[in-house]
Coordinates of C-alpha atoms in Angstrom, one line a residue:
X1 CA 0.1 0.0 0.1
X2 CA 1.1 3.2 -1.0
X3 CA 1.6 6.0 1.9
X4 CA -1.3 8.2 0.0
X5 CA -3.6 5.5 0.1
X6 CA -6.3 6.3 2.6
X7 CA -8.7 3.6 3.4
X8 CA -10.3 2.5 6.5
X9 CA -10.0 -1.0 7.3
X10 CA -10.9 -3.0 10.8
X11 CA -7.4 -3.8 11.4
X12 CA -6.4 -0.1 11.0
X13 CA -8.4 0.8 14.0
X14 CA -6.3 -2.0 16.0
X15 CA -3.2 -0.5 14.4
X16 CA -4.4 3.1 15.4
X17 CA -4.8 2.2 18.9
X18 CA -1.3 0.3 19.2
X19 CA 0.3 3.5 17.9
X20 CA -1.6 5.7 20.4
X21 CA 0.0 3.2 23.0
X22 CA 3.4 4.0 21.5
X23 CA 2.9 7.9 22.0
X24 CA 1.0 7.7 25.3
X25 CA 3.8 7.8 27.8
X26 CA 5.3 11.0 26.0
X27 CA 2.0 12.4 25.3
X28 CA 1.0 12.4 28.9
X29 CA 4.3 13.2 30.5
X30 CA 4.3 16.9 29.3
X31 CA 0.9 17.9 31.0
X32 CA 1.7 16.1 34.2
X33 CA 5.1 18.1 34.5
X34 CA 3.7 21.6 33.5
X35 CA 0.4 21.2 35.4
X36 CA -1.9 20.9 32.5
X37 CA -4.7 18.2 32.5
X38 CA -3.6 15.0 30.7
X39 CA -7.0 14.3 29.6
X40 CA -7.4 17.8 27.9
X41 CA -3.7 16.7 26.1
X42 CA -5.2 13.5 24.7
X43 CA -8.1 15.3 23.4
X44 CA -5.8 18.0 21.8
X45 CA -3.5 15.4 20.5
X46 CA -6.3 13.8 18.6
X47 CA -7.8 17.0 17.4
X48 CA -4.4 18.4 16.3
X49 CA -3.8 15.3 14.5
X50 CA -7.3 15.5 12.6
X51 CA -6.4 19.2 11.7
X52 CA -3.0 18.2 10.4
X53 CA -4.6 15.6 8.1
X54 CA -7.3 17.9 6.7
X55 CA -4.7 20.6 5.8
X56 CA -2.6 18.1 4.0
X57 CA -5.6 15.9 2.8
X58 CA -4.3 15.7 -0.8
X59 CA -1.5 14.0 0.2
X60 CA -1.4 13.0 4.0
X61 CA 1.9 11.7 5.8
X62 CA 1.5 8.9 8.2
X63 CA 2.4 10.7 11.4
X64 CA 0.7 11.6 14.9
X65 CA 1.0 14.8 16.5
X66 CA 1.1 15.1 20.2
X67 CA 2.6 17.1 23.3
X68 CA 5.8 19.0 22.4
X69 CA 8.6 18.7 24.8
X70 CA 10.5 22.0 23.8
X71 CA 7.7 23.8 25.5
X72 CA 8.0 22.1 28.7
X73 CA 10.1 25.0 30.1
X74 CA 8.1 28.0 29.0
X75 CA 4.8 26.5 30.3
X76 CA 5.9 25.6 33.5
X77 CA 7.3 29.0 33.9
X78 CA 4.3 30.6 32.2
X79 CA 1.7 28.7 34.5
X80 CA 3.8 29.5 37.6
X81 CA 3.8 33.3 36.7
X82 CA 0.8 34.2 34.7
X83 CA -1.4 31.2 35.3
X84 CA -2.7 28.5 32.6
X85 CA -5.2 30.8 30.6
X86 CA -2.5 33.5 29.9
X87 CA 0.0 30.9 29.3
X88 CA -2.4 29.3 26.5
X89 CA -2.5 32.7 24.8
X90 CA 1.2 32.7 24.3
X91 CA 1.0 29.2 22.8
X92 CA -1.7 29.9 20.4
X93 CA 0.6 32.9 19.3
X94 CA 3.4 30.0 18.8
X95 CA 1.3 28.2 16.5
X96 CA 1.0 31.3 14.3
X97 CA 4.9 31.4 14.1
X98 CA 4.5 28.0 12.2
X99 CA 1.8 29.5 9.9
X100 CA 3.7 32.7 9.4
X101 CA 6.7 30.6 8.5
X102 CA 4.7 28.4 6.4
X103 CA 3.6 31.3 4.0
X104 CA 7.2 32.6 4.0
X105 CA 8.2 29.3 2.4
X106 CA 5.1 29.7 -0.1
X107 CA 6.9 33.0 -1.1
X108 CA 10.4 32.5 -1.0
X109 CA 11.1 28.9 -1.2
X110 CA 12.3 25.9 1.3
X111 CA 15.6 27.5 1.4
X112 CA 14.4 30.5 3.2
X113 CA 13.9 28.8 6.5
X114 CA 17.4 27.4 6.4
X115 CA 19.0 30.9 5.8
X116 CA 16.8 32.4 8.5
X117 CA 17.3 29.6 11.2
X118 CA 20.6 27.7 10.3
X119 CA 21.9 25.2 12.8
X120 CA 24.6 27.7 14.6
X121 CA 21.2 29.2 15.7
X122 CA 19.0 26.4 16.3
X123 CA 21.4 24.0 17.7
X124 CA 22.4 26.0 20.7
X125 CA 18.6 26.9 21.4
X126 CA 17.9 23.1 21.6
X127 CA 20.7 22.7 24.0
X128 CA 19.4 25.4 26.3
X129 CA 15.9 23.9 26.4
X130 CA 17.7 20.7 27.7
X131 CA 19.8 22.3 30.2
X132 CA 17.3 24.9 31.7
X133 CA 15.2 21.9 32.5
X134 CA 17.8 19.8 33.9
X135 CA 17.7 21.1 37.8
X136 CA 13.9 20.5 37.4
X137 CA 14.6 16.8 36.6
X138 CA 17.4 16.4 39.3
X139 CA 15.1 18.1 42.1
X140 CA 12.3 15.7 41.1
X141 CA 14.4 12.6 40.9
X142 CA 15.5 13.3 44.8
X143 CA 11.6 13.5 45.7
X144 CA 11.4 17.0 45.8
X145 CA 9.1 19.9 43.9
X146 CA 10.6 20.8 40.8
X147 CA 12.0 24.1 42.5
X148 CA 13.5 21.9 45.0
X149 CA 11.8 24.0 47.8
X150 CA 9.7 21.1 49.6
X151 CA 10.9 17.2 50.1
X152 CA 7.5 15.4 48.8
X153 CA 9.0 11.9 49.0
X154 CA 11.9 10.6 51.5
X155 CA 15.3 10.8 49.9
X156 CA 16.1 7.3 50.2
X157 CA 12.9 5.8 48.5
X158 CA 12.8 8.6 45.9
X159 CA 16.4 7.9 44.7
X160 CA 15.7 4.2 44.4
X161 CA 12.5 4.8 42.3
X162 CA 14.1 7.5 40.2
X163 CA 17.0 5.5 39.4
X164 CA 15.5 2.2 38.5
X165 CA 12.6 4.2 36.4
X166 CA 15.9 5.7 34.6
X167 CA 17.7 2.4 34.3
X168 CA 14.6 0.5 32.8
X169 CA 14.0 3.5 30.2
X170 CA 17.5 3.3 29.2
X171 CA 17.8 -0.5 28.8
X172 CA 14.5 -0.9 27.0
X173 CA 15.4 1.7 24.6
X174 CA 18.7 0.0 24.1
X175 CA 17.7 -3.7 24.2
X176 CA 14.0 -3.6 23.6
X177 CA 12.7 -5.5 20.4
X178 CA 10.1 -4.8 18.0
X179 CA 7.2 -2.5 19.5
X180 CA 9.0 -2.7 23.0
X181 CA 11.7 -0.6 21.7
X182 CA 9.3 2.3 21.0
X183 CA 7.9 2.6 24.3
X184 CA 10.9 3.0 26.7
X185 CA 9.1 5.9 28.7
X186 CA 6.2 3.9 29.4
X187 CA 8.1 1.1 30.5
X188 CA 10.0 3.3 32.8
X189 CA 7.1 4.8 34.5
X190 CA 5.5 1.4 34.6
X191 CA 8.2 -0.1 36.6
X192 CA 8.7 3.0 38.8
X193 CA 5.0 3.0 39.6
X194 CA 5.1 -0.5 40.8
X195 CA 8.2 0.0 43.1
X196 CA 6.1 3.2 44.4
X197 CA 3.4 0.9 45.0
X198 CA 5.8 -1.4 47.1
X199 CA 6.9 1.7 49.3
X200 CA 3.0 2.8 49.7
X201 CA 3.4 6.2 48.1
X202 CA 0.2 5.9 45.8
X203 CA -3.1 6.9 47.1
X204 CA -5.9 5.4 44.9
X205 CA -8.7 7.2 47.0
X206 CA -9.1 9.9 43.9
X207 CA -9.6 7.3 41.2
X208 CA -12.0 5.3 43.3
X209 CA -14.2 8.5 43.4
X210 CA -13.6 9.6 39.9
X211 CA -16.3 8.9 37.3
X212 CA -15.9 7.0 34.3
X213 CA -17.0 9.6 32.2
X214 CA -15.9 12.9 32.8
X215 CA -15.5 16.5 30.8
X216 CA -11.7 17.3 30.5
X217 CA -10.7 20.6 32.5
X218 CA -10.6 22.6 29.2
X219 CA -9.3 26.3 29.7
X220 CA -9.6 28.9 27.4
X221 CA -6.7 31.6 26.3
X222 CA -6.6 34.7 28.2
X223 CA -5.0 37.6 26.2
X224 CA -1.7 38.3 28.0
X225 CA 1.2 40.3 26.0
X226 CA 4.0 39.4 28.6
X227 CA 3.2 35.3 28.1
X228 CA 3.0 35.8 24.2
X229 CA 6.3 37.5 23.9
X230 CA 8.0 35.3 26.2
X231 CA 6.9 32.1 24.4
X232 CA 6.6 33.2 20.9
X233 CA 10.6 32.8 19.9
X234 CA 10.6 29.3 21.6
X235 CA 8.5 28.0 18.5
X236 CA 11.7 28.3 16.5
X237 CA 13.3 25.0 17.8
X238 CA 10.3 22.7 17.2
X239 CA 9.7 24.6 13.8
X240 CA 13.2 23.2 12.8
X241 CA 12.4 19.8 14.5
X242 CA 9.2 19.5 12.2
X243 CA 11.4 19.6 9.2
X244 CA 13.6 16.9 10.4
X245 CA 10.4 14.6 11.3
X246 CA 9.2 15.3 7.6
X247 CA 12.6 14.0 6.2
X248 CA 12.4 11.0 8.7
X249 CA 9.0 9.9 7.5
X250 CA 9.9 10.5 3.9
X251 CA 12.9 8.3 4.3
X252 CA 10.6 5.6 5.9
X253 CA 7.9 5.6 3.4
X254 CA 10.0 6.2 0.2
X255 CA 7.8 9.3 -0.5
X256 CA 9.2 12.9 -0.5
X257 CA 6.6 14.9 1.6
X258 CA 8.9 18.0 1.5
X259 CA 7.7 18.2 -2.1
X260 CA 4.2 16.9 -1.8
X261 CA 2.4 18.1 0.2
X262 CA 5.3 20.3 0.9
X263 CA 6.7 22.1 4.0
X264 CA 4.6 24.9 3.2
X265 CA 1.6 22.9 4.0
X266 CA 3.0 20.5 6.8
X267 CA 4.0 23.5 8.7
X268 CA 0.6 25.1 8.4
X269 CA -1.0 21.9 9.5
X270 CA 1.3 21.8 12.6
X271 CA 1.0 25.5 13.3
X272 CA -2.8 25.2 13.1
X273 CA -2.9 22.0 15.4
X274 CA -0.9 23.8 17.9
X275 CA -3.0 26.9 18.1
X276 CA -6.3 24.8 18.2
X277 CA -4.8 22.6 21.0
X278 CA -4.0 25.9 23.0
X279 CA -7.5 27.2 22.7
X280 CA -8.9 24.2 24.7
X281 CA -5.9 24.3 27.1
X282 CA -3.8 21.6 25.7
X283 CA 0.2 21.8 25.2
X284 CA 1.5 22.6 21.8
X285 CA 1.4 19.5 19.2
X286 CA 4.6 18.1 17.2
X287 CA 5.0 15.4 15.0
X288 CA 6.1 12.4 17.3
X289 CA 9.2 10.6 16.3
X290 CA 8.1 7.5 18.2
X291 CA 5.1 6.9 16.1
X292 CA 7.6 7.4 13.0
X293 CA 9.6 4.6 14.7
X294 CA 6.5 2.4 14.8
X295 CA 5.8 3.1 11.2
X296 CA 9.1 1.9 10.3
X297 CA 8.8 -1.4 12.4
X298 CA 5.4 -2.2 11.2
X299 CA 5.6 -1.0 7.3
X300 CA 2.0 0.3 8.1
X301 CA 1.7 3.4 5.8
X302 CA -2.0 4.2 5.7
X303 CA -2.8 7.7 7.0
X304 CA -5.9 6.1 8.2
X305 CA -4.1 4.4 10.8
X306 CA -3.2 7.9 12.6
X307 CA -7.0 8.9 12.0
X308 CA -8.0 5.8 14.2
X309 CA -5.3 6.9 16.8
X310 CA -6.4 10.3 17.0
X311 CA -10.2 9.1 17.3
X312 CA -9.1 6.8 20.2
X313 CA -7.4 9.6 21.9
X314 CA -10.2 11.9 21.6
X315 CA -12.4 9.0 23.2
X316 CA -9.9 8.3 26.2
X317 CA -9.9 11.8 27.1
X318 CA -13.3 11.7 28.2
X319 CA -12.4 8.7 30.7
X320 CA -12.0 10.4 34.2
X321 CA -10.6 7.5 36.1
X322 CA -7.6 7.5 33.4
X323 CA -6.9 11.3 34.4
X324 CA -7.2 10.6 38.2
X325 CA -4.8 7.3 37.6
X326 CA -2.3 9.5 35.8
X327 CA -2.3 12.0 38.7
X328 CA -1.4 9.4 41.1
X329 CA 2.2 8.9 39.3
X330 CA 4.9 9.9 42.1
X331 CA 7.3 12.8 41.5
X332 CA 10.5 10.5 41.7
X333 CA 9.1 8.4 38.8
X334 CA 8.7 11.3 36.6
X335 CA 12.2 12.9 37.7
X336 CA 13.9 9.5 36.6
X337 CA 12.3 9.6 33.1
X338 CA 13.3 13.6 32.9
X339 CA 16.7 13.0 33.6
X340 CA 17.2 11.1 30.3
X341 CA 14.6 13.1 28.4
X342 CA 15.9 16.4 29.4
X343 CA 19.5 15.4 28.7
X344 CA 18.5 14.0 25.2
X345 CA 17.1 17.3 24.3
X346 CA 20.4 19.1 25.0
X347 CA 22.3 16.3 23.0
X348 CA 20.1 16.6 20.1
X349 CA 21.1 20.5 19.9
X350 CA 24.8 19.2 19.7
X351 CA 24.0 16.7 16.9
X352 CA 22.3 19.6 15.0
X353 CA 25.5 21.4 15.3
X354 CA 27.6 18.4 14.5
X355 CA 25.3 17.2 11.5
X356 CA 25.7 20.6 9.9
X357 CA 29.5 20.9 10.4
X358 CA 29.2 24.2 12.5
X359 CA 33.1 25.3 12.3
X360 CA 34.0 26.4 15.8
X361 CA 37.3 27.8 14.7
X362 CA 35.2 30.7 13.3
X363 CA 34.9 33.5 15.5
X364 CA 31.7 34.5 14.0
X365 CA 30.1 31.0 14.8
X366 CA 31.5 31.0 18.3
X367 CA 30.1 34.2 19.2
X368 CA 26.5 33.3 18.0
X369 CA 26.6 30.0 19.9
X370 CA 27.8 31.4 23.3
X371 CA 25.6 34.3 23.2
X372 CA 22.8 32.2 22.7
X373 CA 23.7 29.7 25.5
X374 CA 24.8 32.4 28.1
X375 CA 21.6 34.7 27.5
X376 CA 19.5 31.8 27.8
X377 CA 20.7 29.7 30.6
X378 CA 22.4 32.5 32.5
X379 CA 19.0 34.3 33.0
X380 CA 19.6 37.5 31.1
X381 CA 16.9 39.8 31.0
X382 CA 16.0 42.8 29.0
X383 CA 13.0 45.1 29.5
X384 CA 11.3 46.9 26.4
X385 CA 8.4 49.2 27.6
X386 CA 8.2 47.3 30.8
X387 CA 7.8 44.0 29.0
X388 CA 10.5 41.5 30.0
X389 CA 12.7 39.2 27.3
X390 CA 14.5 36.5 29.0
X391 CA 15.5 32.9 28.9
X392 CA 15.4 30.7 25.8
X393 CA 13.1 33.3 23.8
X394 CA 15.8 35.9 24.4
X395 CA 18.6 33.6 23.5
X396 CA 16.8 32.7 20.2
X397 CA 16.1 36.4 19.2
X398 CA 19.9 37.3 20.1
X399 CA 21.1 34.3 17.9
X400 CA 18.8 35.2 14.8
X401 CA 19.7 39.1 15.1
X402 CA 23.8 38.0 15.3
X403 CA 23.4 35.7 12.7
X404 CA 21.8 38.2 10.4
X405 CA 24.0 41.2 11.2
X406 CA 27.6 39.8 12.0
X407 CA 29.7 39.8 9.0
X408 CA 30.8 36.6 7.3
X409 CA 34.2 35.2 7.6
X410 CA 36.4 36.4 4.5

C-alpha cells in the first residue's frame, strides 16, 4: 500500500490503538510536568492530528501529533507566573509562528527557513532547552518539587525509584525488540510506579471516587502580552524539528513529503494544530518520532491508521478515571524519566551542530553559539516598554539577530 492510500479497514483501527499506546507515555508526560490536564492533552492530540490531516488531505503523511517537549520549560514558567489561561495565549501565538513560516516558504521557497534559522542558531537553542530543564529533573528525581523547595518523598525512597525508572527506560531503548523498543518511557513509568506501590506512596482514593465519564478540564486562553512575547521565540526550535520529522517519515515511506504536500503545508498543519490545541488548554503539538519509529517497524503506511489513533485519543480524554490514575504517578518516577529526556534534548542540539559541520574555529560561529547559551541559561533579562525578554526566547532572538548582522568570515 502506498503512503497516500487512505482506506479505512478494521485492522487499521487496531493498529491505530497500538500507535496511540506508543505515543501515550510522552503524550501525557508534558501535561503532568507542567500542571496541565492529561485528558485535555489526549483530546488536543487527537484534534490536532485531525487538523493536520485535513490541511494535508491531498497527500497525508502517516504521522501523529501530540505534546511537544520543547515547550515544557516555558509552559511551566508561564503557568507559575501568569496562570494557565494567559500561558495558553502565548501558545496560540506560537502556533502562528509556524503558520507565518509556512507562508514565507510559499513566497520564498524552502531554502528561506534554513537561511533564517541555520544550525548555528537552532542547535544552541535546543541545547538551552534541555539544560534549563535539568535542575527540575534532578530535584524531582530526589523526591522534591521542581524548584527544590519542598521534599515530597523521602530521599532514600525517591532515589531508588527514580534511578530504577531511569535505568529501565535506558535498557528498553537499547535492548528492546520490536514494539517494546518504541515505548521506553511507558516501561520506565510502569516499573517506577510498581516500586512506588511497594513503598506505599500511591493513594488511589481519587481514582475510586472519579467517574468513568468526565469532561476534561478545558481552559480558554486569556490574552497576555507578556506571556505571548516570552513564548513566541521558543517556537523556532520545534519548527526546525518539524522539518527533521518530515525528512524521517519521507525516508521511511520512500515518498518525499517535502515536495508533496511540501513544508508550506505540513508546517501550516502543525501550526494550526498547535493553536487549536491551546484554545482548549492543551500543550502545543508536534510530530512524534516514536510513532514514526512504529511506522518503520510495522510498515503500516496508511494515514487512516493515524486517524484511528486520533479518534481513540479523543475518546480516552473523556475517561475520568484515566486522568485520576495518571495524577497518582509519584514525583520520583517522573524525575527519573526526565533525567534522560532533558539530557537527550540537549544532546539533540549538539547533534544539530555536528551534522551541519558548524566550524567552531570561526569567531562568528563561536560568538553566536556562546551568546545564545549564556543569555538563555544565565538568566539575562531585557525590558522593552515594561515587557521582559528572558530565557530561551531571548537567546533565540539574540542568535537570529547576530546571524543576520555579523559579517561572514572572509
